[in-house]
PDB file of C-alpha atoms in Angstrom:
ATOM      1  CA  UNK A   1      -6.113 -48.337-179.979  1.00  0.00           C
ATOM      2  CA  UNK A   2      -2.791 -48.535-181.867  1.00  0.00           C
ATOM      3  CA  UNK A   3      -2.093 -52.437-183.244  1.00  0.00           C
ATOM      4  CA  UNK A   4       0.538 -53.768-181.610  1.00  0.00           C
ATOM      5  CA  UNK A   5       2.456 -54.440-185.306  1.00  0.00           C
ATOM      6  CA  UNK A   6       3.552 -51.315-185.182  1.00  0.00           C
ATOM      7  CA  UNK A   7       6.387 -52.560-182.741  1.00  0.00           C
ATOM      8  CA  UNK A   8       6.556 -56.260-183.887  1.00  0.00           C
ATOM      9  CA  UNK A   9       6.514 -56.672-187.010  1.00  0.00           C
ATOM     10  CA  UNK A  10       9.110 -54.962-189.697  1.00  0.00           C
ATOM     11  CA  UNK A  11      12.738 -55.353-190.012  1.00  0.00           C
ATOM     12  CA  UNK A  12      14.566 -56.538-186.983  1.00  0.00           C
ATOM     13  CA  UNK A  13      18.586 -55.842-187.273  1.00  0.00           C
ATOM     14  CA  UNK A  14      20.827 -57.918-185.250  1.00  0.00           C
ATOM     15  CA  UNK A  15      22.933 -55.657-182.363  1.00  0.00           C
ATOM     16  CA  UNK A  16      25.979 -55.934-184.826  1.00  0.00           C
ATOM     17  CA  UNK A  17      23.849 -54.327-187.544  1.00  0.00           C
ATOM     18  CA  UNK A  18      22.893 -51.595-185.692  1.00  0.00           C
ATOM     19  CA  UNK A  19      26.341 -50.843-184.474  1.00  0.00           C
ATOM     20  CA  UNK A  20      27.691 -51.136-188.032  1.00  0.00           C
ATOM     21  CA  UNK A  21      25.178 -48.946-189.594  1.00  0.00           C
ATOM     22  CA  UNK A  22      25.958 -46.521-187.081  1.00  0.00           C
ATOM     23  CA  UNK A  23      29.300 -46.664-188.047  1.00  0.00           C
ATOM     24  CA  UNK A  24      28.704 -46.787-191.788  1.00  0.00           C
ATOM     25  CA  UNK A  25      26.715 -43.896-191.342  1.00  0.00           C
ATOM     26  CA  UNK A  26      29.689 -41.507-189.751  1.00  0.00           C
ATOM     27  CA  UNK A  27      32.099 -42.813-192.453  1.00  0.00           C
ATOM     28  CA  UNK A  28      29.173 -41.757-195.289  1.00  0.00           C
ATOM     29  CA  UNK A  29      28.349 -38.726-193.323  1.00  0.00           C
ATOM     30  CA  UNK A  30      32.552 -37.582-193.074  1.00  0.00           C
ATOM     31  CA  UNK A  31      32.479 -38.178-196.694  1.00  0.00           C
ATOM     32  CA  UNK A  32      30.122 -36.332-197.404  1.00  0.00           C
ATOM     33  CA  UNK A  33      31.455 -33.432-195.842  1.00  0.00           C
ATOM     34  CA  UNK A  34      34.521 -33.993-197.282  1.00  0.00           C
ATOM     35  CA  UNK A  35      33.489 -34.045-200.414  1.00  0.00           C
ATOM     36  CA  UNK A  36      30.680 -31.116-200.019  1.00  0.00           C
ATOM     37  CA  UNK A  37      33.369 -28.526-197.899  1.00  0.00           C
ATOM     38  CA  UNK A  38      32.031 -25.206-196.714  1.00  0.00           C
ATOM     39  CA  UNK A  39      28.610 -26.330-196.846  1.00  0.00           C
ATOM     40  CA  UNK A  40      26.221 -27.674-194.120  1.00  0.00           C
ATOM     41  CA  UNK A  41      25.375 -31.667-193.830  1.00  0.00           C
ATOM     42  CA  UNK A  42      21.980 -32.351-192.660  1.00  0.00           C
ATOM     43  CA  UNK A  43      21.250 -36.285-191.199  1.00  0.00           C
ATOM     44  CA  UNK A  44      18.264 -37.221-190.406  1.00  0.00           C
ATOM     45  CA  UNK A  45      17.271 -40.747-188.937  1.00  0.00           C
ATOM     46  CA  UNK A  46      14.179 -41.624-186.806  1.00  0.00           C
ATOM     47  CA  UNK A  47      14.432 -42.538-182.875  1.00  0.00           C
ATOM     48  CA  UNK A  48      12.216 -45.991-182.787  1.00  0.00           C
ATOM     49  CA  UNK A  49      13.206 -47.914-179.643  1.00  0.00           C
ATOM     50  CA  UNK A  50      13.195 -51.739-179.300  1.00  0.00           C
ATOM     51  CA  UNK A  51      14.385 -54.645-182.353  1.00  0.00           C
ATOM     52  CA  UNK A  52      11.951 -53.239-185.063  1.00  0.00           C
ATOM     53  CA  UNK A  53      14.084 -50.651-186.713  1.00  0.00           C
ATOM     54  CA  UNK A  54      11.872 -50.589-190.076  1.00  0.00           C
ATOM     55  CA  UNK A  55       8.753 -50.756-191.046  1.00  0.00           C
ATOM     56  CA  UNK A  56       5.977 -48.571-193.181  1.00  0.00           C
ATOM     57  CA  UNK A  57       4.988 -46.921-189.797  1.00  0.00           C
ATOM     58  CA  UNK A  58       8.740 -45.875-189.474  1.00  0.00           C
ATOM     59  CA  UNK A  59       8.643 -45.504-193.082  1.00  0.00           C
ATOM     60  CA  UNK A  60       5.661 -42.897-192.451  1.00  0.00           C
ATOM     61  CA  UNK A  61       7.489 -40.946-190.084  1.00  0.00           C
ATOM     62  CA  UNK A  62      10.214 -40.784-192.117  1.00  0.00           C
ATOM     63  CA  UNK A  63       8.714 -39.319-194.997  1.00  0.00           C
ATOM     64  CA  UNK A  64       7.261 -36.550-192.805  1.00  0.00           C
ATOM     65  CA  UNK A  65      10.727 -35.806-191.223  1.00  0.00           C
ATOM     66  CA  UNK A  66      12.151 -35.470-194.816  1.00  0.00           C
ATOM     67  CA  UNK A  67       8.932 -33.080-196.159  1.00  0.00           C
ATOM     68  CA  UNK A  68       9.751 -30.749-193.099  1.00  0.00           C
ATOM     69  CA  UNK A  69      13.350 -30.677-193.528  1.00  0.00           C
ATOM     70  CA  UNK A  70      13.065 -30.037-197.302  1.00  0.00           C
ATOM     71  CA  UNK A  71      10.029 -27.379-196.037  1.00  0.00           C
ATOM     72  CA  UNK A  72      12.972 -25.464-193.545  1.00  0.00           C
ATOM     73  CA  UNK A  73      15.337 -25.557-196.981  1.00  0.00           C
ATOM     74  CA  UNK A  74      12.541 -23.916-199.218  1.00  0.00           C
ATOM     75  CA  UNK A  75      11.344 -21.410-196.767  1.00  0.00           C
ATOM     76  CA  UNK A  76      14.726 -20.555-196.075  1.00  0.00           C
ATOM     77  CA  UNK A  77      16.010 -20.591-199.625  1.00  0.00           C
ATOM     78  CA  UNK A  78      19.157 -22.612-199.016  1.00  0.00           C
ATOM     79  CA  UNK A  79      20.721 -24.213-202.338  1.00  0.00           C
ATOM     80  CA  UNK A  80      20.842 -28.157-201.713  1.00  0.00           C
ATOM     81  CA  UNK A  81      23.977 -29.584-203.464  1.00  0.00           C
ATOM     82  CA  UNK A  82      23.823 -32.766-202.258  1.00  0.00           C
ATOM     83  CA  UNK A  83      21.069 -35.260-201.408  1.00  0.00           C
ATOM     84  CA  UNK A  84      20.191 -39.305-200.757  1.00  0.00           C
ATOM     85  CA  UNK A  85      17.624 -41.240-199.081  1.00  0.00           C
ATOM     86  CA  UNK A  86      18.903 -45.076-197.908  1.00  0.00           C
ATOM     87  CA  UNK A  87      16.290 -47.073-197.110  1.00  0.00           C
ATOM     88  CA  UNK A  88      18.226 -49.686-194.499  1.00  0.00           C
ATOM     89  CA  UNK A  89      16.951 -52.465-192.013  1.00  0.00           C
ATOM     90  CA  UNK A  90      18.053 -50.182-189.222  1.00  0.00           C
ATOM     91  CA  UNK A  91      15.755 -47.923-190.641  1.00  0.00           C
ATOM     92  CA  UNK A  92      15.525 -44.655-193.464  1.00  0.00           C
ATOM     93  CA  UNK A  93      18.671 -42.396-193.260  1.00  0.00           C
ATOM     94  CA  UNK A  94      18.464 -38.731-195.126  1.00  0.00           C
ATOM     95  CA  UNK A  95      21.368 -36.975-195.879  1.00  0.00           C
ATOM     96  CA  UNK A  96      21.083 -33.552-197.291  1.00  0.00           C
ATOM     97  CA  UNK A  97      23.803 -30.745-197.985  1.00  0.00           C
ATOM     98  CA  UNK A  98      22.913 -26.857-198.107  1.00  0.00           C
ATOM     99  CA  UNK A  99      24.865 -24.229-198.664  1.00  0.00           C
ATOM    100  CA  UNK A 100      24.895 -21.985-195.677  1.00  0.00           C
ATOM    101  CA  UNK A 101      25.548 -21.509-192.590  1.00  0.00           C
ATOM    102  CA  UNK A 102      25.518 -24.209-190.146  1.00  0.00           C
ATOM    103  CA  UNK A 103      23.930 -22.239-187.066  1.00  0.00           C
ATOM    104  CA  UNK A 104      21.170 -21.249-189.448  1.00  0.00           C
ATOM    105  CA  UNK A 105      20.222 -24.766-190.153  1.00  0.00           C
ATOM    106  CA  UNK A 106      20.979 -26.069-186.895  1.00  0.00           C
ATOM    107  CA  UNK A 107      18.109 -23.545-185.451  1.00  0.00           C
ATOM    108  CA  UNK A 108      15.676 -25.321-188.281  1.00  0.00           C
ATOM    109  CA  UNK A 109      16.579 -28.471-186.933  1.00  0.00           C
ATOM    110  CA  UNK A 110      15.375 -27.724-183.754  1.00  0.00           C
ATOM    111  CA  UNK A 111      12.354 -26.008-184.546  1.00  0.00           C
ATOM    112  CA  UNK A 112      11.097 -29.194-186.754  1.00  0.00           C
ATOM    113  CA  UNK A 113      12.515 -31.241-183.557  1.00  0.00           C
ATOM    114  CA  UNK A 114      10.585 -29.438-180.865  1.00  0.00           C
ATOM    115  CA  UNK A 115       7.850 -28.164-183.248  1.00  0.00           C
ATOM    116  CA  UNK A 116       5.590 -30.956-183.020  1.00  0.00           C
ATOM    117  CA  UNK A 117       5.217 -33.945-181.234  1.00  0.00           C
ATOM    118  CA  UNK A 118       6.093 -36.345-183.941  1.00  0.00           C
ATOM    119  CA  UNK A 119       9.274 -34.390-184.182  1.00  0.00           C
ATOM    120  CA  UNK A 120      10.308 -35.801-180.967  1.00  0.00           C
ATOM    121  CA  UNK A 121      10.505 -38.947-183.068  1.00  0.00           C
ATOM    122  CA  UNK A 122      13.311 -37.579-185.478  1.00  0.00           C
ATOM    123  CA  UNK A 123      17.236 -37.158-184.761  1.00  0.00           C
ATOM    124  CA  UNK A 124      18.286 -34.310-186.970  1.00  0.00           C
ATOM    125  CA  UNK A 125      22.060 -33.562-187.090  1.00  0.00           C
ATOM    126  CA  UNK A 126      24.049 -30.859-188.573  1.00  0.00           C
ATOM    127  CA  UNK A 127      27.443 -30.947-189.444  1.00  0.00           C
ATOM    128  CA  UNK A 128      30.272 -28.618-191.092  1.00  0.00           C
ATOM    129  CA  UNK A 129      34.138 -29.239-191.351  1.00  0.00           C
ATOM    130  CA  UNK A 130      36.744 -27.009-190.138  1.00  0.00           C
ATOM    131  CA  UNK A 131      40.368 -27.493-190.576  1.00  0.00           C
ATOM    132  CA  UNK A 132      39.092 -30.895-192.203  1.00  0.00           C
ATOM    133  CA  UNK A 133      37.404 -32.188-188.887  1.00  0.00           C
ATOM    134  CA  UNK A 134      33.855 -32.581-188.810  1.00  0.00           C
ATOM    135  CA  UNK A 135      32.228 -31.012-186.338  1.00  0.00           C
ATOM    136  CA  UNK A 136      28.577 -31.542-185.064  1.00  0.00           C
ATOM    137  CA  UNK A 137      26.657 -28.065-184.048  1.00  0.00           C
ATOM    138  CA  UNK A 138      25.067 -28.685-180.775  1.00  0.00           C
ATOM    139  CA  UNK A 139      22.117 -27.335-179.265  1.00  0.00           C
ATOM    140  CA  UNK A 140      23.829 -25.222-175.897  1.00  0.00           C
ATOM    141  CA  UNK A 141      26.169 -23.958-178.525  1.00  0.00           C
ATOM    142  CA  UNK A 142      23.453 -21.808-180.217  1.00  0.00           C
ATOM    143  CA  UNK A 143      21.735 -21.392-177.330  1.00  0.00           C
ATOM    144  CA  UNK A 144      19.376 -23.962-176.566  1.00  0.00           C
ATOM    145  CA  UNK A 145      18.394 -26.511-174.109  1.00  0.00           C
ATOM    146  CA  UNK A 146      19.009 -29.847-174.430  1.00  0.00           C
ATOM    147  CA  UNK A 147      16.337 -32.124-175.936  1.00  0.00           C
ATOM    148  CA  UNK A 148      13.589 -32.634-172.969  1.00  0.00           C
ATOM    149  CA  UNK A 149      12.415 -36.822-172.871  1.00  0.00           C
ATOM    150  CA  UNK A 150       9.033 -36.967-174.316  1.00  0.00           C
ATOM    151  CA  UNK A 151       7.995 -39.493-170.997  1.00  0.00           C
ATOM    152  CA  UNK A 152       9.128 -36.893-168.327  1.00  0.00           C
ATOM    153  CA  UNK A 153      10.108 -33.914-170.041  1.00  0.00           C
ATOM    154  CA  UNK A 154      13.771 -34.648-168.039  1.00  0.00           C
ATOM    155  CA  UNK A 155      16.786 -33.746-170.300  1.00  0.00           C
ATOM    156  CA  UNK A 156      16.169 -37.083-172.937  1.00  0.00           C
ATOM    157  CA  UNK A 157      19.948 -37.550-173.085  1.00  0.00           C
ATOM    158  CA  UNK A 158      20.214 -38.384-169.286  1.00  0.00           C
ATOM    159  CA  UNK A 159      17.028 -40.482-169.638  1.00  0.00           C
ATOM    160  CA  UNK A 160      18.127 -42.518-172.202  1.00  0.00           C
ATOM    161  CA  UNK A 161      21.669 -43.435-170.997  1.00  0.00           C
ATOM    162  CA  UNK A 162      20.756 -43.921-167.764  1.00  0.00           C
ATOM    163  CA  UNK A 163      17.241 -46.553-169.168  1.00  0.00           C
ATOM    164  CA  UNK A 164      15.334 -44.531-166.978  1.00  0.00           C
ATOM    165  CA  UNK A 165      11.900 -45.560-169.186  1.00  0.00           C
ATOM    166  CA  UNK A 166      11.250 -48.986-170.305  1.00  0.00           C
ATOM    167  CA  UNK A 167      11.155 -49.601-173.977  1.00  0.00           C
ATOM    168  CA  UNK A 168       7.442 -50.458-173.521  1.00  0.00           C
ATOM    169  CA  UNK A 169       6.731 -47.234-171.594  1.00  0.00           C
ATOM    170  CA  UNK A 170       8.485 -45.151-174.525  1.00  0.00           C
ATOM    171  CA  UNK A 171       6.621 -47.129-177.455  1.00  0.00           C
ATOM    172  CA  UNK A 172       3.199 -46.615-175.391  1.00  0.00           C
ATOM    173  CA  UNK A 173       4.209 -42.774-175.741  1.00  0.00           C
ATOM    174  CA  UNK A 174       5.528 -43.256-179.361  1.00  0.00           C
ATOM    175  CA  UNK A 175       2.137 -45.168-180.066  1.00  0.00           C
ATOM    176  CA  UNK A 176      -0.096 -42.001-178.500  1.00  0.00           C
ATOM    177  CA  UNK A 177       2.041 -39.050-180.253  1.00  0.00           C
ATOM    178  CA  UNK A 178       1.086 -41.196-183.699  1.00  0.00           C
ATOM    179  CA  UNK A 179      -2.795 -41.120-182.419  1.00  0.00           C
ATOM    180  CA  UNK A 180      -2.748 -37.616-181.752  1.00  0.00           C
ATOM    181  CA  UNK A 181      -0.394 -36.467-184.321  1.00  0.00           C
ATOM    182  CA  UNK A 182      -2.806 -38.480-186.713  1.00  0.00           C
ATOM    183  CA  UNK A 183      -0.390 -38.023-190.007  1.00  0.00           C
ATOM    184  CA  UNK A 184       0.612 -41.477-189.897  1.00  0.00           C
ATOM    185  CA  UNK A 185      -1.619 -44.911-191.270  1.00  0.00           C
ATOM    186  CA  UNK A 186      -1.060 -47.225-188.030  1.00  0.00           C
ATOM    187  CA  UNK A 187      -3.305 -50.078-189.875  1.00  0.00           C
TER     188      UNK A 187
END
């Protein structure tokens, strides 16, 4: 059986914290894009529900999220110009930039995403600007489904907004995609 640390003990962010990372992270990520034009943004950040944003379990995951990102880049050949890890209370944030084609790495995204189960666990965004906007390539534009819920295999957009699971019922399923993924230390 999992410990029950792995939800309880780490960094816990206040609501406000959260919020304001979130919106740190859109400035840093518009920036970025700014600054890296006609190039592709990658973001990566890990879905961990409940107050415990941070900790070396989340850590864990993280670091696998980034190997198989910077895996898709290699085996795809792209040229990274741009790249930063932030280690935060609300939890690890990678930003990388590629140069190529946005669709391309969108369709990497996914496959890490819905590749394994762990993937479930990571939110990997792709961005590009056009006419100076940044724009976020979205699954049904390339066309694919939406992400399914790992609980009930429902679209996990719908799910989430509408707290269809409880937070114990999705760290239960968090906690046996770990067991049976078995990359991750839980002790």
């Amino acid at each position: 059986m999992v410990p029950e640390s792995i939800f309880s003990q780490g960094q816990m962010p206040t609501l406000k914290e959260v919020l304001a990372s979130r919106e740190q992270r859109a400035f840093f990520e518009e920036e970025i894009s700014k600054t890296n034009a006609n190039q592709t943004l990658i973001s990566l950040k890990c879905n961990i529900p409940g107050p415990v944003k941070y900790n070396a379990v989340v850590r864990q995951i993280s670091e696998i999220g980034i190997q198989e990102v910077k895996n898709a880049i290699q085996t795809n050949k792209w040229k990274v110009t741009y790249e930063k890890l932030m280690d935060l209370d609300t939890g690890p944030e990678y930003f990388v930039v590629v140069d190529t084609y946005p669709t391309a790495v969108k369709q990497a995204a996914i496959m890490i995403e819905d590749g394994s189960l762990l993937g479930q666990l990571f939110t990997i965004s792709v961005f590009y600007l056009e006419e100076g906007k940044m724009i976020e390539v979205q699954r049904m534009e390339i066309g694919y489904e939406p992400r399914t819920c790992m609980i009930c295999g429902d679209e996990a957009f719908e799910c989430e907004n509408a707290n269809v699971h409880s937070r114990e019922e999705i760290q239960k399923k968090i906690e046996s995609i770990l067991q049976e993924d078995g990359r991750v230390r839980l002790d």
